[in-house]
mmCIF file of C-alpha atoms and ligand atoms in Angstrom:
data_model
loop_
_atom_site.group_PDB
_atom_site.id
_atom_site.type_symbol
_atom_site.label_atom_id
_atom_site.label_comp_id
_atom_site.label_asym_id
_atom_site.label_seq_id
_atom_site.Cartn_x
_atom_site.Cartn_y
_atom_site.Cartn_z
ATOM 1 C CA UNK A 422 34.637 65.270 49.559
ATOM 2 C CA UNK A 423 32.804 67.972 51.080
ATOM 3 C CA UNK A 424 35.255 67.685 54.080
ATOM 4 C CA UNK A 425 38.307 68.045 51.651
ATOM 5 C CA UNK A 426 37.352 70.603 49.669
ATOM 6 C CA UNK A 427 36.698 72.375 53.097
ATOM 7 C CA UNK A 428 40.006 71.838 54.118
ATOM 8 C CA UNK A 429 41.264 72.859 50.965
ATOM 9 C CA UNK A 430 39.271 76.011 51.319
ATOM 10 C CA UNK A 431 37.055 75.434 47.989
ATOM 11 C CA UNK A 432 33.947 77.092 47.974
ATOM 12 C CA UNK A 433 33.609 76.610 43.697
ATOM 13 C CA UNK A 434 30.004 75.427 43.013
ATOM 14 C CA UNK A 435 30.723 71.832 41.750
ATOM 15 C CA UNK A 436 28.629 70.141 39.318
ATOM 16 C CA UNK A 437 26.113 67.914 41.325
ATOM 17 C CA UNK A 438 25.498 65.650 38.115
ATOM 18 C CA UNK A 439 25.109 62.643 37.567
ATOM 19 C CA UNK A 440 24.156 62.092 40.617
ATOM 20 C CA UNK A 441 21.553 59.248 42.118
ATOM 21 C CA UNK A 442 18.468 61.504 41.987
ATOM 22 C CA UNK A 443 19.277 63.343 38.744
ATOM 23 C CA UNK A 444 21.368 60.560 36.718
ATOM 24 C CA UNK A 445 20.274 60.322 32.754
ATOM 25 C CA UNK A 446 21.628 58.047 30.796
ATOM 26 C CA UNK A 447 23.097 59.754 27.774
ATOM 27 C CA UNK A 448 23.980 58.269 24.246
ATOM 28 C CA UNK A 449 27.871 59.005 24.503
ATOM 29 C CA UNK A 450 27.735 57.043 27.935
ATOM 30 C CA UNK A 451 26.474 53.770 26.187
ATOM 31 C CA UNK A 452 28.529 54.331 23.353
ATOM 32 C CA UNK A 453 31.679 54.797 25.600
ATOM 33 C CA UNK A 454 31.051 51.765 27.486
ATOM 34 C CA UNK A 455 30.063 49.944 24.101
ATOM 35 C CA UNK A 456 33.633 50.651 22.748
ATOM 36 C CA UNK A 457 34.865 48.589 25.856
ATOM 37 C CA UNK A 458 32.324 45.730 25.416
ATOM 38 C CA UNK A 459 32.952 45.550 21.781
ATOM 39 C CA UNK A 460 36.496 45.531 22.439
ATOM 40 C CA UNK A 461 36.438 42.582 25.259
ATOM 41 C CA UNK A 462 34.157 40.438 22.752
ATOM 42 C CA UNK A 463 36.815 41.461 19.830
ATOM 43 C CA UNK A 464 39.324 39.472 22.267
ATOM 44 C CA UNK A 465 37.289 36.606 21.972
ATOM 45 C CA UNK A 466 36.919 37.256 18.018
ATOM 46 C CA UNK A 467 40.432 36.667 17.637
ATOM 47 C CA UNK A 468 40.022 33.418 19.002
ATOM 48 C CA UNK A 469 37.361 32.682 16.256
ATOM 49 C CA UNK A 470 39.803 33.618 13.873
ATOM 50 C CA UNK A 471 42.832 31.389 15.136
ATOM 51 C CA UNK A 472 40.379 28.585 15.715
ATOM 52 C CA UNK A 473 38.825 28.453 11.869
ATOM 53 C CA UNK A 474 42.758 28.987 11.015
ATOM 54 C CA UNK A 475 44.277 26.288 12.935
ATOM 55 C CA UNK A 476 41.196 24.181 11.869
ATOM 56 C CA UNK A 477 41.815 24.569 7.979
ATOM 57 C CA UNK A 478 45.761 23.825 8.630
ATOM 58 C CA UNK A 479 44.387 20.612 10.236
ATOM 59 C CA UNK A 480 42.841 19.634 7.083
ATOM 60 C CA UNK A 481 39.434 19.234 5.252
ATOM 61 C CA UNK A 482 37.718 17.064 8.178
ATOM 62 C CA UNK A 483 38.557 19.237 11.095
ATOM 63 C CA UNK A 484 37.907 22.648 8.717
ATOM 64 C CA UNK A 485 34.415 20.803 7.597
ATOM 65 C CA UNK A 486 33.559 20.527 11.101
ATOM 66 C CA UNK A 487 34.230 23.908 12.021
ATOM 67 C CA UNK A 488 32.541 25.893 9.156
ATOM 68 C CA UNK A 489 29.300 23.002 9.624
ATOM 69 C CA UNK A 490 29.238 24.534 13.412
ATOM 70 C CA UNK A 491 29.789 28.260 12.334
ATOM 71 C CA UNK A 492 26.959 27.486 9.425
ATOM 72 C CA UNK A 493 24.408 26.510 12.300
ATOM 73 C CA UNK A 494 22.044 29.358 13.381
ATOM 74 C CA UNK A 495 24.135 29.663 16.655
ATOM 75 C CA UNK A 496 27.284 30.170 14.679
ATOM 76 C CA UNK A 497 26.073 32.207 12.097
ATOM 77 C CA UNK A 498 24.893 34.516 15.279
ATOM 78 C CA UNK A 499 27.858 34.463 16.462
ATOM 79 C CA UNK A 500 29.335 35.479 13.318
ATOM 80 C CA UNK A 501 26.945 38.383 13.171
ATOM 81 C CA UNK A 502 27.567 39.893 16.428
ATOM 82 C CA UNK A 503 31.292 39.341 15.560
ATOM 83 C CA UNK A 504 30.886 41.618 12.501
ATOM 84 C CA UNK A 505 29.065 43.939 14.452
ATOM 85 C CA UNK A 506 31.585 43.986 17.033
ATOM 86 C CA UNK A 507 34.110 44.617 14.696
ATOM 87 C CA UNK A 508 32.624 47.336 12.951
ATOM 88 C CA UNK A 509 31.455 49.174 16.067
ATOM 89 C CA UNK A 510 34.938 49.222 17.783
ATOM 90 C CA UNK A 511 36.234 50.472 14.050
ATOM 91 C CA UNK A 512 34.341 53.359 13.991
ATOM 92 C CA UNK A 513 34.270 54.294 17.657
ATOM 93 C CA UNK A 514 38.353 53.796 17.187
ATOM 94 C CA UNK A 515 38.205 56.790 14.422
ATOM 95 C CA UNK A 516 36.175 58.638 16.844
ATOM 96 C CA UNK A 517 38.972 58.224 19.321
ATOM 97 C CA UNK A 518 41.057 59.397 16.595
ATOM 98 C CA UNK A 519 39.198 62.292 16.121
ATOM 99 C CA UNK A 520 38.881 63.043 20.044
ATOM 100 C CA UNK A 521 42.869 62.704 20.060
ATOM 101 C CA UNK A 522 43.104 65.706 17.353
ATOM 102 C CA UNK A 523 41.235 67.757 20.006
ATOM 103 C CA UNK A 524 38.306 67.787 18.044
ATOM 104 C CA UNK A 525 34.708 67.107 18.638
ATOM 105 C CA UNK A 526 34.360 67.578 22.394
ATOM 106 C CA UNK A 527 31.147 70.033 22.374
ATOM 107 C CA UNK A 528 28.236 68.263 23.507
ATOM 108 C CA UNK A 529 26.533 68.849 19.829
ATOM 109 C CA UNK A 530 29.150 66.882 18.514
ATOM 110 C CA UNK A 531 29.469 64.344 21.004
ATOM 111 C CA UNK A 532 25.925 63.509 20.513
ATOM 112 C CA UNK A 533 26.032 63.240 16.961
ATOM 113 C CA UNK A 534 29.320 61.189 16.575
ATOM 114 C CA UNK A 535 27.599 58.862 19.158
ATOM 115 C CA UNK A 536 24.516 58.178 17.099
ATOM 116 C CA UNK A 537 26.278 58.107 14.062
ATOM 117 C CA UNK A 538 28.722 55.296 15.105
ATOM 118 C CA UNK A 539 26.036 53.147 16.062
ATOM 119 C CA UNK A 540 23.974 54.189 12.932
ATOM 120 C CA UNK A 541 27.230 53.419 10.660
ATOM 121 C CA UNK A 542 28.101 50.131 12.664
ATOM 122 C CA UNK A 543 24.358 48.786 12.410
ATOM 123 C CA UNK A 544 24.281 50.071 8.583
ATOM 124 C CA UNK A 545 27.871 48.493 7.552
ATOM 125 C CA UNK A 546 26.759 45.119 9.236
ATOM 126 C CA UNK A 547 23.454 44.864 7.450
ATOM 127 C CA UNK A 548 24.793 45.257 4.189
ATOM 128 C CA UNK A 549 27.480 42.907 4.327
ATOM 129 C CA UNK A 550 25.021 40.182 5.715
ATOM 130 C CA UNK A 551 22.450 41.294 3.153
ATOM 131 C CA UNK A 552 25.567 40.850 0.705
ATOM 132 C CA UNK A 553 26.310 37.506 2.173
ATOM 133 C CA UNK A 554 22.921 35.786 2.012
ATOM 134 C CA UNK A 555 21.587 37.487 -1.240
ATOM 135 C CA UNK A 556 24.759 36.801 -3.176
ATOM 136 C CA UNK A 557 24.663 33.576 -5.364
ATOM 137 C CA UNK A 558 27.249 32.046 -2.811
ATOM 138 C CA UNK A 559 25.338 32.580 -0.061
ATOM 139 C CA UNK A 560 25.085 30.623 3.205
ATOM 140 C CA UNK A 561 24.200 27.027 3.792
ATOM 141 C CA UNK A 562 21.283 26.617 5.762
ATOM 142 C CA UNK B 36 57.375 59.135 19.015
ATOM 143 C CA UNK B 37 57.921 60.147 23.224
ATOM 144 C CA UNK B 38 55.063 61.966 24.519
ATOM 145 C CA UNK B 39 56.827 61.747 28.544
ATOM 146 C CA UNK B 40 57.796 64.708 30.198
ATOM 147 C CA UNK B 41 61.296 64.785 31.036
ATOM 148 C CA UNK B 42 60.405 64.007 34.784
ATOM 149 C CA UNK B 43 58.404 60.847 33.684
ATOM 150 C CA UNK B 44 61.591 59.707 31.278
ATOM 151 C CA UNK B 45 63.583 59.709 34.432
ATOM 152 C CA UNK B 46 61.239 58.147 36.738
ATOM 153 C CA UNK B 47 59.192 55.840 34.619
ATOM 154 C CA UNK B 48 56.369 55.363 37.781
ATOM 155 C CA UNK B 49 53.125 55.927 36.199
ATOM 156 C CA UNK B 50 50.015 53.916 37.472
ATOM 157 C CA UNK B 51 50.983 51.403 34.356
ATOM 158 C CA UNK B 52 54.587 52.166 34.564
ATOM 159 C CA UNK B 53 54.228 52.409 30.716
ATOM 160 C CA UNK B 54 52.118 55.817 30.702
ATOM 161 C CA UNK B 55 51.717 57.331 27.489
ATOM 162 C CA UNK B 56 53.777 54.183 25.510
ATOM 163 C CA UNK B 57 50.591 52.485 26.188
ATOM 164 C CA UNK B 58 48.332 55.141 24.761
ATOM 165 C CA UNK B 59 50.438 55.259 21.652
ATOM 166 C CA UNK B 60 50.857 51.803 21.043
ATOM 167 C CA UNK B 61 46.490 51.727 21.610
ATOM 168 C CA UNK B 62 46.407 54.095 18.549
ATOM 169 C CA UNK B 63 49.256 52.792 16.558
ATOM 170 C CA UNK B 64 47.632 49.265 16.829
ATOM 171 C CA UNK B 65 44.421 50.687 16.580
ATOM 172 C CA UNK B 66 44.990 52.571 13.125
ATOM 173 C CA UNK B 67 46.714 48.894 11.922
ATOM 174 C CA UNK B 68 43.636 47.300 12.957
ATOM 175 C CA UNK B 69 41.230 49.185 10.947
ATOM 176 C CA UNK B 70 43.234 48.622 7.771
ATOM 177 C CA UNK B 71 43.551 44.896 8.462
ATOM 178 C CA UNK B 72 39.992 44.324 10.142
ATOM 179 C CA UNK B 73 38.771 45.354 6.335
ATOM 180 C CA UNK B 74 40.915 43.234 5.122
ATOM 181 C CA UNK B 75 39.753 40.299 7.393
ATOM 182 C CA UNK B 76 36.080 41.124 6.646
ATOM 183 C CA UNK B 77 36.398 41.285 3.030
ATOM 184 C CA UNK B 78 38.513 38.052 2.715
ATOM 185 C CA UNK B 79 35.840 36.200 4.978
ATOM 186 C CA UNK B 80 33.378 37.255 2.890
ATOM 187 C CA UNK B 81 34.808 36.403 -0.485
ATOM 188 C CA UNK B 82 35.312 32.655 1.113
ATOM 189 C CA UNK B 83 31.942 32.220 2.383
ATOM 190 C CA UNK B 84 30.624 28.699 1.023
ATOM 191 C CA UNK B 85 33.860 27.924 -0.145
ATOM 192 C CA UNK B 86 35.558 24.457 0.053
ATOM 193 C CA UNK B 87 38.551 23.429 1.663
ATOM 194 C CA UNK B 88 40.887 23.334 -1.324
ATOM 195 C CA UNK B 89 39.869 26.885 -2.104
ATOM 196 C CA UNK B 90 40.474 28.398 1.164
ATOM 197 C CA UNK B 91 43.876 26.625 1.516
ATOM 198 C CA UNK B 92 45.012 28.095 -1.877
ATOM 199 C CA UNK B 93 43.769 31.607 -1.099
ATOM 200 C CA UNK B 94 45.236 31.556 2.458
ATOM 201 C CA UNK B 95 48.454 30.146 0.724
ATOM 202 C CA UNK B 96 48.885 33.033 -1.341
ATOM 203 C CA UNK B 97 51.753 35.465 -0.151
ATOM 204 C CA UNK B 98 50.049 38.564 0.292
ATOM 205 C CA UNK B 99 46.763 36.875 1.888
ATOM 206 C CA UNK B 100 49.284 35.290 4.155
ATOM 207 C CA UNK B 101 51.356 37.865 5.133
ATOM 208 C CA UNK B 102 47.848 40.118 5.581
ATOM 209 C CA UNK B 103 46.436 37.904 7.926
ATOM 210 C CA UNK B 104 49.888 37.344 10.030
ATOM 211 C CA UNK B 105 49.969 41.009 10.123
ATOM 212 C CA UNK B 106 46.331 40.915 11.591
ATOM 213 C CA UNK B 107 47.314 38.434 14.094
ATOM 214 C CA UNK B 108 49.868 40.418 15.363
ATOM 215 C CA UNK B 109 48.670 43.646 15.342
ATOM 216 C CA UNK B 110 45.034 42.453 16.999
ATOM 217 C CA UNK B 111 47.203 40.266 19.601
ATOM 218 C CA UNK B 112 49.127 43.355 20.957
ATOM 219 C CA UNK B 113 46.422 45.701 20.865
ATOM 220 C CA UNK B 114 43.765 43.433 22.465
ATOM 221 C CA UNK B 115 46.600 42.644 25.131
ATOM 222 C CA UNK B 116 46.941 46.233 26.207
ATOM 223 C CA UNK B 117 43.690 46.839 25.728
ATOM 224 C CA UNK B 118 42.538 44.280 27.909
ATOM 225 C CA UNK B 119 45.275 45.283 30.650
ATOM 226 C CA UNK B 120 43.542 48.436 30.811
ATOM 227 C CA UNK B 121 40.245 46.929 31.989
ATOM 228 C CA UNK B 122 41.919 44.743 34.040
ATOM 229 C CA UNK B 123 43.608 47.430 35.751
ATOM 230 C CA UNK B 124 40.547 49.275 35.959
ATOM 231 C CA UNK B 125 38.180 46.327 37.775
ATOM 232 C CA UNK B 126 40.876 44.215 39.567
ATOM 233 C CA UNK B 127 42.257 45.739 42.914
ATOM 234 C CA UNK B 128 43.934 42.549 44.234
ATOM 235 C CA UNK B 129 47.746 43.050 43.620
ATOM 236 C CA UNK B 130 47.953 38.879 43.635
ATOM 237 C CA UNK B 131 44.850 38.579 41.511
ATOM 238 C CA UNK B 132 45.857 41.740 39.087
ATOM 239 C CA UNK B 133 49.468 40.105 38.385
ATOM 240 C CA UNK B 134 48.168 36.735 37.542
ATOM 241 C CA UNK B 135 45.639 38.085 35.107
ATOM 242 C CA UNK B 136 47.901 40.180 33.350
ATOM 243 C CA UNK B 137 50.190 37.516 32.783
ATOM 244 C CA UNK B 138 47.341 35.138 31.664
ATOM 245 C CA UNK B 139 46.192 37.802 29.436
ATOM 246 C CA UNK B 140 50.292 38.317 27.526
ATOM 247 C CA UNK B 141 50.387 34.423 27.450
ATOM 248 C CA UNK B 142 46.873 34.040 25.893
ATOM 249 C CA UNK B 143 47.435 36.782 23.206
ATOM 250 C CA UNK B 144 50.774 35.141 22.270
ATOM 251 C CA UNK B 145 49.121 31.701 21.939
ATOM 252 C CA UNK B 146 46.404 32.954 20.218
ATOM 253 C CA UNK B 147 48.669 34.907 17.718
ATOM 254 C CA UNK B 148 51.257 32.265 17.489
ATOM 255 C CA UNK B 149 48.325 29.307 17.185
ATOM 256 C CA UNK B 150 46.881 31.174 14.084
ATOM 257 C CA UNK B 151 49.968 32.428 12.585
ATOM 258 C CA UNK B 152 51.620 28.804 12.589
ATOM 259 C CA UNK B 153 48.496 27.496 10.849
ATOM 260 C CA UNK B 154 49.327 30.322 8.273
ATOM 261 C CA UNK B 155 52.283 29.392 7.634
ATOM 262 C CA UNK B 156 51.622 25.456 7.575
ATOM 263 C CA UNK B 157 48.717 26.249 4.790
ATOM 264 C CA UNK B 158 51.492 28.112 2.848
ATOM 265 C CA UNK B 159 54.306 25.852 3.306
ATOM 266 C CA UNK B 160 53.015 22.556 4.456
ATOM 267 C CA UNK B 161 52.191 19.767 1.466
HETATM 268 C C1 HEM C 1240 40.839 42.730 16.113
HETATM 269 C C2 HEM C 1240 40.373 44.061 16.369
HETATM 270 C C3 HEM C 1240 40.109 44.510 17.669
HETATM 271 C C4 HEM C 1240 40.095 43.982 19.057
HETATM 272 C C5 HEM C 1240 40.457 42.473 19.357
HETATM 273 C C6 HEM C 1240 40.308 45.092 19.861
HETATM 274 C C7 HEM C 1240 40.258 45.234 21.170
HETATM 275 C C8 HEM C 1240 40.532 46.338 22.221
HETATM 276 C C9 HEM C 1240 40.175 46.317 23.486
HETATM 277 C C10 HEM C 1240 40.390 45.021 24.707
HETATM 278 C C11 HEM C 1240 40.334 47.878 24.088
HETATM 279 C C12 HEM C 1240 40.344 48.077 25.265
HETATM 280 C C13 HEM C 1240 39.279 48.695 25.704
HETATM 281 C C14 HEM C 1240 39.066 49.609 26.504
HETATM 282 O O1 HEM C 1240 39.872 49.935 27.330
HETATM 283 O O2 HEM C 1240 37.563 50.130 27.084
HETATM 284 C C15 HEM C 1240 40.419 48.516 22.529
HETATM 285 C C16 HEM C 1240 40.637 49.822 22.867
HETATM 286 C C17 HEM C 1240 40.890 50.427 21.666
HETATM 287 N N1 HEM C 1240 40.578 50.161 20.567
HETATM 288 FE FE1 HEM C 1240 40.439 48.463 19.810
HETATM 289 N N2 HEM C 1240 40.201 46.528 19.004
HETATM 290 C C18 HEM C 1240 40.184 46.027 17.941
HETATM 291 C C19 HEM C 1240 40.242 46.593 17.013
HETATM 292 C C20 HEM C 1240 40.359 47.973 16.485
HETATM 293 C C21 HEM C 1240 40.233 49.060 15.690
HETATM 294 C C22 HEM C 1240 40.001 48.681 14.139
HETATM 295 C C23 HEM C 1240 40.467 50.276 15.919
HETATM 296 C C24 HEM C 1240 40.633 51.882 15.352
HETATM 297 C C25 HEM C 1240 40.084 51.848 14.217
HETATM 298 C C26 HEM C 1240 40.479 50.405 17.173
HETATM 299 C C27 HEM C 1240 41.001 51.620 18.307
HETATM 300 C C28 HEM C 1240 40.556 51.512 19.357
HETATM 301 C C29 HEM C 1240 40.967 52.644 20.298
HETATM 302 C C30 HEM C 1240 41.387 53.803 20.164
HETATM 303 C C31 HEM C 1240 41.110 51.916 21.649
HETATM 304 C C32 HEM C 1240 41.328 52.809 23.064
HETATM 305 C C33 HEM C 1240 39.864 53.659 23.485
HETATM 306 C C34 HEM C 1240 40.239 54.407 24.909
HETATM 307 O O3 HEM C 1240 41.240 54.542 25.143
HETATM 308 O O4 HEM C 1240 39.494 54.144 25.535
HETATM 309 N N3 HEM C 1240 40.358 49.178 17.807
HETATM 310 N N4 HEM C 1240 40.251 47.599 21.523
#
């Protein structure tokens, strides 16, 4: 780097962080990688949706088998995670749309939007699951 | 919608050979996913605990079937190009990259086709 800069004759004082010794993890970095992680998780989630549809189309027995699996604790955990990943990526996507208009790039907005993304996605997930678990239908456990 | 510069229009030689089209398609399918995911969650919540006959009858409704198929298509396109970016970012061997990109495309199409065919069967099948 330094050599390349010297060759180009640049003497500009370049930012030295992020750097190993002054590295600080910021909420926006976490949200950035979470958008990618949830995107990848949703890739598998779409398979889940297709799987349930295939089972439903295959008949009552196949459908009962799959919903039975999804009704176990590990199954519910996967569905809960899928719900959150969907909502987190969805809210994060809206944030990307806002950025695409050129707005919200100052540090204060980025921090606020990062926390808001997390808050809204967790809040909505709990709301939906609260509704499902407490509503008349409920989940057979 | 074209976001290409005139020079790029001629060359078409960006790193992904697609450039701005890719960015735009990710946004377009992101927007459609936004609506369709809300629908999917609503549908799923409304069907919690339902028996097979109810689920079949619900999915057989033309509007529900249509939205489910749109979800599968929109999600498949979006996740395919999204995963393409992830592969291009992390896989640097040219051979492995091409194989993974091919599998990614096959997989996205297979998932959408399996789901879509099932919706059609639930709609039309006896
Ligand atoms: C089934 C639903 C979805 C799946 C499977 C999915 C999957 C993905 C994947 C794999 C990526 C690539 C991540 C990366 O490059 O870091 C991605 C990116 C993206 N998604 Fe989604 N997504 C879904 C829903 C949505 C929704 C509802 C929105 C919008 C509200 C959205 C907006 C975006 C945007 C804007 C990007 C690009 C981010 C960037 O440029 O860094 N996605 N998605």
